[in-house]
C-alpha cells in the first residue's frame, strides 16, 4: 500500500516540478464588428489598456486601442485597413505602443512604429520606449542657457533659440518654414546635437528630397527621420510626433542634447480630427475635438532642459504650423503659440520681395532664448531688432515724402543694408563668429557706401578675406565670447576695425568696376541682339523688348 501511495505522490510531484507558470500567456480576444476609414470597432477585449497595441492575427496588422467604450473598443489600424474585415479576430498584446530608441537609429529613416523605411537593414537595438509619456516635472528642469546655433543670421541675432526651448516656426505655405528647420539641422554638424526630423503628411517625394539634401550635406550622420507621409493612414500621422519625441527623450535622459522638428503640426491636428470624427467624439471649434490643445501641449511639454542631477540633457523642439492667409489667430496657431516659448513668423509678402528667410521681425519673438545667446552676438546685435523696427516705421513714412533730410536718409540707408545683410540663401549656414563680424561691420557703418546689390558679394568675400588674412580674430571671438562669456574687448574690436578697413581698401568688390563691367556686358548683349534681329526677321524676335525691335527697324 505504502509503495502505491508513494508512487502516486511521486508522479504528482513530478508533474508539479514540470509546471512552469511563466510561459502561460493570456490575451483578451474580440471580434471586429465594423471597419470604417481605418478605424476598427471591436467587440470584446475587456482587459485592453488605453493605447495598447492590438493584433489582427489573420493579417498580422497591428492597431491601437484608442477609444474605450462601454461595449466596444475603437482601434485605429496601423497599416493597410482594406485587408481587415468584419468578424476578424482581434487580440491584445499586453504592450503599450513603444518604439526602438538609441544610437542605432541615427542616420536612419523610420516609420512611426520605428520600422526602417530605408534600405540599410534592420535596426539593432533592444531598447524601447513608450511613445506617450508624462513630461519631466519642474523639479527635474533647469533654465535654458546654451544656444542652438541655427546658422541663420536673422535667427541667431534676433530670435535666439536655447537648448531645451520650444520655438514655433509659423507661416503660410511655401514661405520657407521647412527650409529654416533643415538649415538648422545641417548646421549641427560636429556640434553635439542629435536631430530628429518628423515629417507628417508630406508628399513621399518631398520627404525623399529632404533626406537626400540632408545626406548631401553630411547631416544624416547626426539625424533620425521619422516619416508618416500623406499617403499613410491618419493613425500613423497621429503617432509620428510622439514616436519622434520618445526617440529624442532617450538622448535627453542619457545626458545628451537633441533637437526635434515637427513638420508640421497642422497636419498632425488634422489627422487627429479625422480619427476623432470617425470615432464620434463631439466636434468643437473648426470641427476639432475639445482636447486638441492637450494633443499638442502634452507633446511639446516633453521638450526640456534637465538639471545636473538628472543628467543635464536637453530636448529642443521646433514645431511648424501652417497658417492660411497669415492668420495667426486661427484655432490651432493660437493654441501652439501659447504652448511654445516664442515664434518665428514667416510672411509671403516678404518672401516674394526677396527677403529670405522671410522673417517678420516685429511679430517674431524668443521668450527664453536671449539668456542662451552667445556674449559676442548679444554685444553686436543687442539693438538690431529696435533698429530694424525704427527703419520699417521710417520707410513706411518715407514712401510719401519727396525730399528727406540727411539724418533720415542715412537711417534708411543703414536699415536697407541691415536687411540685406540678414538675407541668406538655403543650405549655407554661417558660423557664429562670422555672423558677429558681418553684423558688427553693418552696424558700424562700414557697409554704408556699398551699393545694395553688391552686399552679398561683399559679405562672401569678406568671410574669405578674414579666413585668409586674419583667422586669429575669429578664433579669439570663439574662445572668449562664444565658448566663455567675456565681452569682446576694445583691443579685439580695434583689430576687427583695422581688418575691415584693410579689406575695404584692398580686396572688397568696388561699385565702379562692377558697374562698368555690367554696363559693358549689357552694351555687348544689346549689340548682339540688335544684329540678330536685323539678320533674321522670324527667329529670336520673341525675346526682344519693343524698344529693341524699334531700334532694329
Ligand atoms: N532662404 C531661402 N533662399 C532662397 N530660397 C528659399 C529660401 N528658403 C526657402 N526657399 C525656397 O522656397 C520654397 C519654399 O520653401 P519651403 O518648402 O521650406 O517652404 P514651406 O513653408 O515649408 O512650404 P510648405 O508649406 O509647402 O511646406 C522652396 O522652393 C525653397 O527652396
Ligand atoms: Mg514645408
Coordinates of C-alpha atoms and ligand atoms in Angstrom, one line a residue:
X1 CA 0.0 0.0 0.0
X2 CA 2.7 2.4 1.1
X3 CA 4.6 1.9 -2.2
X4 CA 1.4 2.6 -4.2
X5 CA 0.8 5.9 -2.4
X6 CA 4.5 6.8 -2.8
X7 CA 4.2 6.2 -6.5
X8 CA 1.2 8.4 -6.9
X9 CA 2.8 11.2 -4.9
X10 CA 6.0 10.9 -6.9
X11 CA 4.0 11.3 -10.1
X12 CA 2.2 14.3 -8.8
X13 CA 5.5 15.8 -7.6
X14 CA 7.0 15.3 -11.0
X15 CA 4.1 17.0 -12.7
X16 CA 4.2 19.9 -10.3
X17 CA 8.0 20.2 -10.9
X18 CA 7.4 20.3 -14.6
X19 CA 4.9 23.2 -14.3
X20 CA 6.3 26.5 -15.5
X21 CA 3.9 29.2 -14.7
X22 CA 5.9 31.8 -16.6
X23 CA 5.0 30.6 -20.0
X24 CA 1.3 30.9 -19.9
X25 CA 0.0 33.9 -21.7
X26 CA -3.4 35.4 -21.5
X27 CA -4.9 37.7 -24.1
X28 CA -8.3 39.2 -24.4
X29 CA -9.9 38.2 -27.7
X30 CA -12.5 40.2 -29.5
X31 CA -14.1 40.5 -32.9
X32 CA -14.3 43.3 -35.4
X33 CA -17.9 44.4 -35.9
X34 CA -17.2 47.2 -38.3
X35 CA -14.3 48.8 -40.2
X36 CA -14.7 52.4 -41.2
X37 CA -12.0 54.7 -42.7
X38 CA -9.1 53.0 -41.0
X39 CA -10.8 52.5 -37.6
X40 CA -12.0 49.1 -36.5
X41 CA -14.8 48.9 -34.0
X42 CA -14.1 45.8 -31.9
X43 CA -16.5 43.9 -29.6
X44 CA -14.9 42.1 -26.6
X45 CA -11.3 43.0 -25.4
X46 CA -12.5 43.5 -21.8
X47 CA -8.9 43.9 -20.4
X48 CA -7.5 46.1 -23.0
X49 CA -5.5 49.2 -21.9
X50 CA -5.6 52.7 -23.4
X51 CA -3.1 52.9 -26.3
X52 CA -2.3 49.2 -26.1
X53 CA -1.2 47.5 -29.3
X54 CA -3.7 45.0 -30.6
X55 CA -3.1 42.4 -33.2
X56 CA -5.3 41.2 -36.1
X57 CA -3.9 37.7 -36.3
X58 CA -5.4 36.8 -39.7
X59 CA -3.4 39.6 -41.4
X60 CA -0.7 40.3 -38.9
X61 CA -1.6 44.0 -39.0
X62 CA -1.5 46.0 -35.7
X63 CA -3.9 48.5 -34.3
X64 CA -4.1 50.6 -31.1
X65 CA -6.8 50.7 -28.6
X66 CA -7.9 54.3 -28.8
X67 CA -11.4 54.8 -27.5
X68 CA -12.5 52.5 -24.7
X69 CA -16.3 52.5 -24.8
X70 CA -18.8 50.5 -22.7
X71 CA -19.4 47.7 -25.2
X72 CA -16.8 48.2 -27.8
X73 CA -13.2 49.5 -28.4
X74 CA -12.3 51.7 -31.3
X75 CA -9.0 50.7 -32.8
X76 CA -7.2 52.9 -35.4
X77 CA -5.5 50.4 -37.7
X78 CA -1.7 51.0 -38.1
X79 CA -1.4 49.6 -41.6
X80 CA -3.5 48.9 -44.7
X81 CA -7.0 48.7 -43.3
X82 CA -8.5 47.4 -46.5
X83 CA -7.3 43.9 -45.5
X84 CA -9.3 44.0 -42.3
X85 CA -12.8 42.5 -42.5
X86 CA -15.9 42.2 -40.3
X87 CA -15.7 39.2 -37.9
X88 CA -11.8 39.2 -37.9
X89 CA -10.3 38.1 -34.6
X90 CA -8.5 40.8 -32.5
X91 CA -6.1 40.0 -29.7
X92 CA -4.5 42.2 -27.1
X93 CA -0.7 42.1 -26.9
X94 CA -0.1 43.5 -23.4
X95 CA 2.3 46.1 -24.8
X96 CA 1.6 49.8 -24.8
X97 CA 2.8 51.3 -28.1
X98 CA 6.6 51.8 -27.9
X99 CA 9.4 52.4 -30.4
X100 CA 13.0 51.4 -30.6
X101 CA 15.4 54.1 -29.3
X102 CA 19.1 54.8 -29.1
X103 CA 22.1 55.4 -31.2
X104 CA 21.2 52.6 -33.7
X105 CA 18.6 54.9 -35.1
X106 CA 20.9 57.7 -36.0
X107 CA 21.2 58.1 -39.8
X108 CA 18.0 56.1 -40.4
X109 CA 14.6 56.8 -41.9
X110 CA 11.9 55.0 -39.9
X111 CA 8.1 55.0 -39.8
X112 CA 6.2 56.0 -36.6
X113 CA 6.5 52.4 -35.3
X114 CA 10.3 52.6 -35.6
X115 CA 10.4 50.2 -38.5
X116 CA 13.1 51.1 -41.1
X117 CA 11.9 52.7 -44.4
X118 CA 15.4 52.9 -45.9
X119 CA 17.4 50.0 -47.3
X120 CA 20.0 49.9 -44.5
X121 CA 18.8 46.7 -42.9
X122 CA 17.2 46.1 -39.5
X123 CA 17.7 48.4 -36.6
X124 CA 19.9 46.7 -34.0
X125 CA 18.7 47.9 -30.7
X126 CA 16.8 46.2 -27.9
X127 CA 15.9 49.4 -26.1
X128 CA 12.4 50.6 -26.5
X129 CA 10.3 53.5 -25.0
X130 CA 6.6 54.2 -24.7
X131 CA 5.5 56.7 -27.3
X132 CA 3.4 58.5 -24.8
X133 CA 4.9 59.6 -21.6
X134 CA 4.4 62.2 -18.9
X135 CA 6.6 65.3 -19.4
X136 CA 9.5 65.9 -17.0
X137 CA 8.4 67.8 -13.9
X138 CA 9.6 71.2 -12.7
X139 CA 12.0 69.7 -10.1
X140 CA 14.0 68.0 -12.8
X141 CA 14.4 71.0 -15.0
X142 CA 16.9 73.9 -15.4
X143 CA 16.9 77.2 -17.1
X144 CA 17.8 77.3 -20.7
X145 CA 21.3 78.7 -21.0
X146 CA 23.1 77.0 -24.0
X147 CA 22.4 78.1 -27.6
X148 CA 21.2 76.1 -30.5
X149 CA 23.1 77.7 -33.4
X150 CA 20.8 77.7 -36.4
X151 CA 23.5 79.2 -38.7
X152 CA 20.8 81.7 -39.9
X153 CA 21.9 85.3 -39.2
X154 CA 18.4 86.6 -38.8
X155 CA 17.5 84.0 -36.2
X156 CA 20.8 83.7 -34.2
X157 CA 21.0 87.5 -33.9
X158 CA 17.4 88.5 -33.1
X159 CA 15.4 85.4 -32.2
X160 CA 18.0 83.2 -30.4
X161 CA 17.0 79.6 -29.6
X162 CA 18.3 77.8 -26.5
X163 CA 18.7 74.1 -25.9
X164 CA 15.5 72.9 -24.3
X165 CA 13.4 75.6 -25.7
X166 CA 10.3 75.2 -27.8
X167 CA 10.2 77.7 -30.7
X168 CA 7.4 77.7 -33.2
X169 CA 8.0 78.3 -36.9
X170 CA 4.8 79.6 -38.4
X171 CA 3.7 80.9 -41.7
X172 CA 1.7 80.4 -44.9
X173 CA 2.5 77.6 -47.3
X174 CA 5.7 78.0 -49.3
X175 CA 7.3 80.6 -47.1
X176 CA 10.4 78.7 -46.2
X177 CA 9.3 77.1 -42.9
X178 CA 10.9 73.7 -43.6
X179 CA 13.9 75.5 -45.1
X180 CA 14.7 77.0 -41.7
X181 CA 14.4 73.7 -39.9
X182 CA 16.5 71.9 -42.4
X183 CA 19.2 74.6 -42.4
X184 CA 19.3 74.3 -38.6
X185 CA 19.8 70.5 -38.8
X186 CA 22.6 71.0 -41.4
X187 CA 24.3 73.5 -39.2
X188 CA 24.6 71.0 -36.3
X189 CA 27.4 69.1 -37.9
X190 CA 30.0 68.5 -35.2
X191 CA 28.0 70.5 -32.6
X192 CA 26.9 67.5 -30.4
X193 CA 23.2 68.0 -31.1
X194 CA 21.4 65.0 -32.4
X195 CA 18.5 65.9 -34.7
X196 CA 15.2 64.2 -35.3
X197 CA 13.1 65.3 -38.2
X198 CA 9.5 64.2 -38.0
X199 CA 7.7 64.6 -41.4
X200 CA 3.9 64.5 -41.0
X201 CA 1.6 64.4 -44.0
X202 CA 4.1 65.5 -46.6
X203 CA 4.4 64.0 -50.1
X204 CA 6.7 61.0 -50.3
X205 CA 8.7 62.8 -52.9
X206 CA 9.2 65.8 -50.6
X207 CA 10.4 63.6 -47.8
X208 CA 12.8 61.7 -50.1
X209 CA 14.2 65.0 -51.3
X210 CA 14.7 66.2 -47.8
X211 CA 16.6 63.1 -46.9
X212 CA 18.7 63.4 -50.0
X213 CA 19.6 67.0 -49.1
X214 CA 20.5 66.0 -45.6
X215 CA 22.7 63.3 -46.9
X216 CA 24.4 65.6 -49.4
X217 CA 25.3 68.0 -46.6
X218 CA 26.5 65.2 -44.4
X219 CA 23.7 65.8 -41.9
X220 CA 22.2 62.3 -41.8
X221 CA 25.2 61.4 -39.6
X222 CA 23.5 63.1 -36.7
X223 CA 19.9 62.8 -37.8
X224 CA 16.9 60.5 -37.5
X225 CA 14.0 60.9 -39.9
X226 CA 10.6 59.8 -38.8
X227 CA 8.2 59.8 -41.7
X228 CA 4.4 59.5 -41.9
X229 CA 3.7 60.7 -45.5
X230 CA 0.4 62.0 -46.8
X231 CA -0.5 58.5 -48.2
X232 CA -0.2 56.9 -44.8
X233 CA -3.4 56.3 -42.7
X234 CA -4.3 59.0 -40.2
X235 CA -3.4 56.9 -37.1
X236 CA 0.3 56.8 -38.2
X237 CA 0.4 60.5 -38.8
X238 CA -1.1 60.9 -35.3
X239 CA 1.5 58.7 -33.8
X240 CA 4.6 60.2 -35.6
X241 CA 5.4 63.2 -33.4
X242 CA 5.1 61.1 -30.2
X243 CA 7.4 58.4 -31.6
X244 CA 10.0 61.0 -32.6
X245 CA 9.7 62.6 -29.2
X246 CA 10.3 59.2 -27.5
X247 CA 13.5 58.8 -29.5
X248 CA 14.6 62.3 -28.5
X249 CA 13.8 61.7 -24.8
X250 CA 16.2 58.8 -24.8
X251 CA 19.1 61.1 -25.7
X252 CA 17.9 63.8 -23.3
X253 CA 17.7 61.3 -20.4
X254 CA 21.2 59.9 -21.1
X255 CA 22.6 63.4 -20.7
X256 CA 22.9 64.4 -24.3
X257 CA 21.3 67.2 -26.3
X258 CA 18.7 66.6 -29.0
X259 CA 16.6 68.7 -31.4
X260 CA 13.3 67.7 -32.8
X261 CA 11.5 69.2 -35.7
X262 CA 7.8 68.5 -36.2
X263 CA 7.0 69.3 -39.8
X264 CA 4.1 70.1 -39.5
X265 CA 1.7 70.0 -36.5
X266 CA -1.2 71.4 -38.6
X267 CA -1.3 68.1 -40.5
X268 CA -1.0 66.3 -37.2
X269 CA -4.0 68.1 -35.8
X270 CA -5.9 67.3 -38.9
X271 CA -5.1 63.6 -38.6
X272 CA -6.3 63.7 -35.1
X273 CA -9.5 65.5 -36.1
X274 CA -10.0 62.7 -38.8
X275 CA -9.8 60.0 -36.2
X276 CA -11.9 61.8 -33.7
X277 CA -14.7 62.4 -36.1
X278 CA -14.8 58.8 -37.2
X279 CA -15.0 57.6 -33.6
X280 CA -17.7 60.1 -33.0
X281 CA -16.0 62.4 -30.4
X282 CA -18.0 65.6 -30.3
X283 CA -16.6 68.2 -32.8
X284 CA -15.9 71.6 -31.4
X285 CA -14.4 74.8 -32.9
X286 CA -13.3 74.2 -36.5
X287 CA -14.6 70.6 -36.0
X288 CA -11.5 69.7 -33.9
X289 CA -12.3 67.7 -30.8
X290 CA -12.3 69.5 -27.4
X291 CA -8.9 68.1 -26.4
X292 CA -6.9 69.3 -29.4
X293 CA -5.0 71.7 -27.1
X294 CA -3.9 68.8 -25.0
X295 CA -2.8 66.9 -28.1
X296 CA 0.0 69.5 -28.7
X297 CA 0.6 70.6 -25.1
X298 CA 1.5 67.1 -23.9
X299 CA 3.8 66.7 -26.8
X300 CA 5.6 70.0 -26.5
X301 CA 5.9 69.8 -22.7
X302 CA 8.2 66.9 -23.2
X303 CA 10.9 69.2 -24.5
X304 CA 13.0 70.2 -21.6
X305 CA 16.5 71.1 -20.3
X306 CA 17.2 68.7 -17.4
X307 CA 19.3 69.8 -14.5
X308 CA 22.6 68.2 -13.5
X309 CA 21.1 65.7 -11.1
X310 CA 19.1 64.3 -13.9
X311 CA 22.0 64.2 -16.4
X312 CA 21.8 67.7 -17.8
X313 CA 20.5 66.6 -21.2
X314 CA 18.0 68.6 -23.3
X315 CA 15.4 68.2 -26.0
X316 CA 14.7 71.3 -28.1
X317 CA 11.5 71.3 -30.1
X318 CA 10.9 73.2 -33.3
X319 CA 7.2 72.7 -34.2
X320 CA 6.0 74.0 -37.6
X321 CA 2.5 75.4 -38.2
X322 CA 0.9 76.4 -41.5
X323 CA -1.4 79.4 -41.5
X324 CA -4.0 80.4 -44.0
X325 CA -3.6 84.0 -45.3
X326 CA -1.3 85.0 -42.5
X327 CA -4.0 84.4 -39.9
X328 CA -2.1 83.6 -36.8
X329 CA -5.3 84.0 -34.7
X330 CA -6.9 80.8 -36.0
X331 CA -7.6 78.0 -33.6
X332 CA -4.5 75.7 -34.0
X333 CA -2.0 78.5 -34.5
X334 CA -3.1 80.3 -31.3
X335 CA -3.0 77.0 -29.4
X336 CA 0.5 76.3 -30.4
X337 CA 1.7 79.9 -29.9
X338 CA 0.5 79.7 -26.4
X339 CA 2.3 76.4 -25.7
X340 CA 5.7 77.4 -27.1
X341 CA 8.3 79.8 -25.9
X342 CA 8.2 82.0 -28.9
X343 CA 7.6 82.0 -32.6
X344 CA 9.3 82.8 -35.9
X345 CA 6.7 84.3 -38.1
X346 CA 7.3 84.0 -41.9
X347 CA 5.4 86.1 -44.5
X348 CA 4.6 85.5 -48.1
X349 CA 5.0 89.2 -49.0
X350 CA 8.5 89.3 -47.6
X351 CA 9.3 86.1 -49.3
X352 CA 8.2 87.4 -52.6
X353 CA 10.0 90.6 -52.0
X354 CA 13.2 88.6 -51.9
X355 CA 13.7 88.9 -48.1
X356 CA 14.6 85.3 -47.4
X357 CA 14.4 83.9 -44.7
X358 CA 11.1 85.8 -44.8
X359 CA 11.0 86.6 -41.1
X360 CA 8.6 89.2 -39.8
X361 CA 10.9 90.7 -37.2
X362 CA 8.1 92.6 -35.4
X363 CA 5.9 89.5 -34.7
X364 CA 8.7 87.0 -34.1
X365 CA 10.0 86.5 -30.5
X366 CA 12.0 84.2 -28.5
X367 CA 10.9 84.3 -24.9
X368 CA 13.7 82.4 -23.2
X369 CA 16.5 82.2 -25.7
X370 CA 18.2 85.5 -25.1
X371 CA 19.8 84.0 -21.9
X372 CA 21.3 81.4 -24.2
X373 CA 22.7 83.8 -26.8
X374 CA 26.4 84.0 -27.1
X375 CA 28.1 87.0 -25.5
X376 CA 29.6 88.2 -28.7
X377 CA 26.3 88.1 -30.5
X378 CA 24.4 89.9 -27.7
X379 CA 27.1 92.6 -27.9
X380 CA 26.8 93.3 -31.6
X381 CA 23.1 92.5 -32.1
X382 CA 21.6 94.0 -29.0
X383 CA 19.9 96.9 -30.7
X384 CA 19.3 95.1 -34.1
X385 CA 15.6 94.5 -33.5
X386 CA 15.0 98.0 -32.5
X387 CA 17.0 99.5 -35.4
X388 CA 15.0 97.4 -37.8
X389 CA 11.7 98.3 -36.3
X390 CA 12.6 102.0 -36.5
X391 CA 13.7 101.5 -40.1
X392 CA 10.4 99.9 -41.1
X393 CA 8.4 102.7 -39.5
X394 CA 10.6 105.4 -41.2
X395 CA 10.4 103.5 -44.5
X396 CA 6.6 103.4 -44.4
X397 CA 6.5 107.2 -43.9
X398 CA 9.3 108.0 -46.3
X399 CA 7.2 106.5 -49.1
X400 CA 5.1 109.6 -49.1
X401 CA 7.9 112.1 -48.6
X402 CA 9.6 113.7 -51.5
X403 CA 12.8 115.1 -50.1
X404 CA 14.3 113.8 -46.9
X405 CA 16.8 115.3 -44.5
X406 CA 20.2 113.8 -44.3
X407 CA 19.8 112.0 -41.0
X408 CA 16.6 110.3 -42.1
X409 CA 18.2 109.3 -45.4
X410 CA 21.2 107.8 -43.7
X411 CA 18.9 105.9 -41.3
X412 CA 17.0 104.5 -44.2
X413 CA 20.2 103.5 -46.0
X414 CA 21.5 101.8 -42.8
X415 CA 18.2 99.9 -42.4
X416 CA 18.3 98.7 -46.0
X417 CA 21.8 97.4 -45.5
X418 CA 21.0 95.6 -42.3
X419 CA 18.0 94.0 -44.1
X420 CA 20.3 93.0 -47.0
X421 CA 22.9 91.5 -44.6
X422 CA 20.2 89.4 -42.9
X423 CA 19.2 87.7 -46.1
X424 CA 20.7 84.3 -46.6
X425 CA 20.4 81.6 -49.2
X426 CA 19.4 78.0 -48.3
X427 CA 21.8 75.3 -47.2
X428 CA 24.6 77.8 -46.4
X429 CA 24.7 78.3 -42.6
X430 CA 27.1 80.9 -41.4
X431 CA 29.3 80.1 -38.3
X432 CA 28.7 82.3 -35.3
X433 CA 32.0 84.3 -35.4
X434 CA 31.4 85.3 -39.0
X435 CA 27.8 86.4 -38.2
X436 CA 29.2 88.5 -35.4
X437 CA 31.8 90.1 -37.7
X438 CA 29.3 91.0 -40.5
X439 CA 26.7 92.3 -38.2
X440 CA 29.3 94.4 -36.5
X441 CA 30.5 95.7 -39.8
X442 CA 27.0 96.7 -40.9
X443 CA 26.2 98.3 -37.5
X444 CA 29.4 100.3 -37.5
X445 CA 28.6 101.8 -40.9
X446 CA 31.3 100.0 -42.9
X447 CA 28.6 98.9 -45.4
X448 CA 27.0 102.3 -45.8
X449 CA 28.9 103.1 -49.0
X450 CA 28.4 99.7 -50.6
X451 CA 25.6 99.5 -53.2
X452 CA 22.8 97.2 -52.1
X453 CA 23.2 94.8 -55.0
X454 CA 26.9 94.3 -54.1
X455 CA 26.3 93.4 -50.4
X456 CA 26.0 89.7 -50.7
X457 CA 29.2 89.5 -52.7
X458 CA 30.9 91.9 -50.3
X459 CA 29.9 89.6 -47.5
X460 CA 31.1 86.4 -49.1
X461 CA 34.4 87.9 -50.0
X462 CA 34.8 89.4 -46.6
X463 CA 34.5 86.0 -44.9
X464 CA 37.1 84.6 -47.3
X465 CA 39.4 87.6 -46.7
X466 CA 39.1 87.2 -42.9
X467 CA 39.8 83.5 -43.1
X468 CA 42.9 84.0 -45.2
X469 CA 44.4 87.1 -43.6
X470 CA 43.0 87.4 -40.0
X471 CA 42.0 84.0 -38.8
X472 CA 43.1 84.9 -35.3
X473 CA 40.2 87.4 -34.9
X474 CA 37.5 84.8 -35.5
X475 CA 39.3 82.4 -33.1
X476 CA 39.5 84.9 -30.4
X477 CA 35.8 85.7 -30.7
X478 CA 35.0 81.9 -30.4
X479 CA 37.3 81.4 -27.4
X480 CA 36.5 84.5 -25.4
X481 CA 32.9 85.5 -26.3
X482 CA 31.3 82.3 -27.6
X483 CA 32.7 79.5 -25.6
X484 CA 33.1 81.6 -22.5
X485 CA 31.0 84.7 -21.5
X486 CA 33.5 87.5 -21.9
X487 CA 32.6 90.7 -23.7
X488 CA 34.6 91.4 -26.8
X489 CA 37.4 93.6 -25.7
X490 CA 38.2 97.1 -27.1
X491 CA 41.5 95.6 -28.2
X492 CA 39.7 92.9 -30.3
X493 CA 37.3 95.4 -31.8
X494 CA 40.2 97.6 -32.7
X495 CA 41.8 94.7 -34.6
X496 CA 38.5 94.0 -36.2
X497 CA 38.0 97.6 -37.3
X498 CA 41.5 97.6 -38.8
X499 CA 40.9 94.4 -40.6
X500 CA 37.6 95.6 -42.1
X501 CA 39.3 98.9 -43.2
X502 CA 42.1 96.9 -44.8
X503 CA 39.6 94.7 -46.6
X504 CA 37.8 97.7 -47.9
X505 CA 41.0 99.3 -49.1
X506 CA 42.4 96.2 -50.9
X507 CA 40.0 93.3 -51.7
X508 CA 36.4 94.5 -51.4
X509 CA 34.4 94.5 -54.6
X510 CA 34.2 98.0 -55.9
X511 CA 31.0 99.5 -57.2
X512 CA 32.6 101.4 -60.1
X513 CA 34.4 98.4 -61.6
X514 CA 31.3 96.4 -61.1
X515 CA 29.1 99.0 -62.8
X516 CA 31.4 99.4 -65.6
X517 CA 31.7 95.7 -66.3
X518 CA 28.0 95.4 -66.1
X519 CA 27.4 98.3 -68.5
X520 CA 29.9 96.9 -70.9
X521 CA 28.3 93.5 -70.7
X522 CA 24.8 95.0 -71.3
X523 CA 26.0 97.0 -74.3
X524 CA 27.6 93.9 -75.8
X525 CA 24.4 91.9 -75.4
X526 CA 22.3 94.7 -76.8
X527 CA 24.6 95.0 -79.8
X528 CA 24.5 91.2 -80.4
X529 CA 20.7 91.1 -80.1
X530 CA 20.3 94.1 -82.4
X531 CA 22.5 92.4 -85.0
X532 CA 20.5 89.2 -84.5
X533 CA 17.1 90.9 -85.0
X534 CA 18.3 92.7 -88.1
X535 CA 19.6 89.5 -89.6
X536 CA 16.6 87.3 -89.2
X537 CA 13.0 88.6 -89.1
X538 CA 11.3 85.4 -87.9
X539 CA 13.5 83.8 -85.3
X540 CA 14.6 85.2 -81.9
X541 CA 12.2 88.1 -82.1
X542 CA 10.1 86.8 -79.2
X543 CA 12.7 87.6 -76.7
X544 CA 13.1 91.3 -77.6
X545 CA 11.7 94.2 -75.9
X546 CA 9.7 96.6 -78.0
X547 CA 12.4 99.2 -77.8
X548 CA 14.9 96.9 -79.3
X549 CA 12.6 95.9 -82.1
X550 CA 12.1 99.5 -83.0
X551 CA 15.8 100.1 -83.0
X552 CA 16.3 97.2 -85.3
X553 CA 13.8 98.6 -87.8
Ligands
LIG1 N1 16.5 81.4 -47.8 C1 16.0 80.9 -48.9 N2 16.5 81.4 -50.1 C2 16.0 81.0 -51.3 N3 15.0 80.2 -51.4 C3 14.4 79.7 -50.3 C4 14.9 80.0 -49.0 N4 14.1 79.4 -48.1 C5 13.2 78.7 -48.9 N5 13.4 78.8 -50.2 C6 12.6 78.2 -51.2 O1 11.3 78.5 -51.0 C7 10.5 77.4 -51.3 C8 9.6 77.0 -50.2 O2 10.4 76.6 -49.1 P1 9.9 75.5 -48.0 O3 9.5 74.3 -48.7 O4 10.9 75.5 -47.0 O5 8.6 76.3 -47.5 P2 7.4 75.7 -46.6 O6 6.9 76.8 -45.9 O7 8.0 74.6 -45.7 O8 6.4 75.1 -47.7 P3 5.2 74.1 -47.4 O9 4.1 74.9 -46.8 O10 4.9 73.6 -48.8 O11 5.7 73.0 -46.5 C9 11.4 76.2 -51.7 O12 11.4 76.1 -53.1 C10 12.7 76.7 -51.2 O13 13.8 76.2 -51.9
LIG2 MG1 7.4 72.5 -45.5

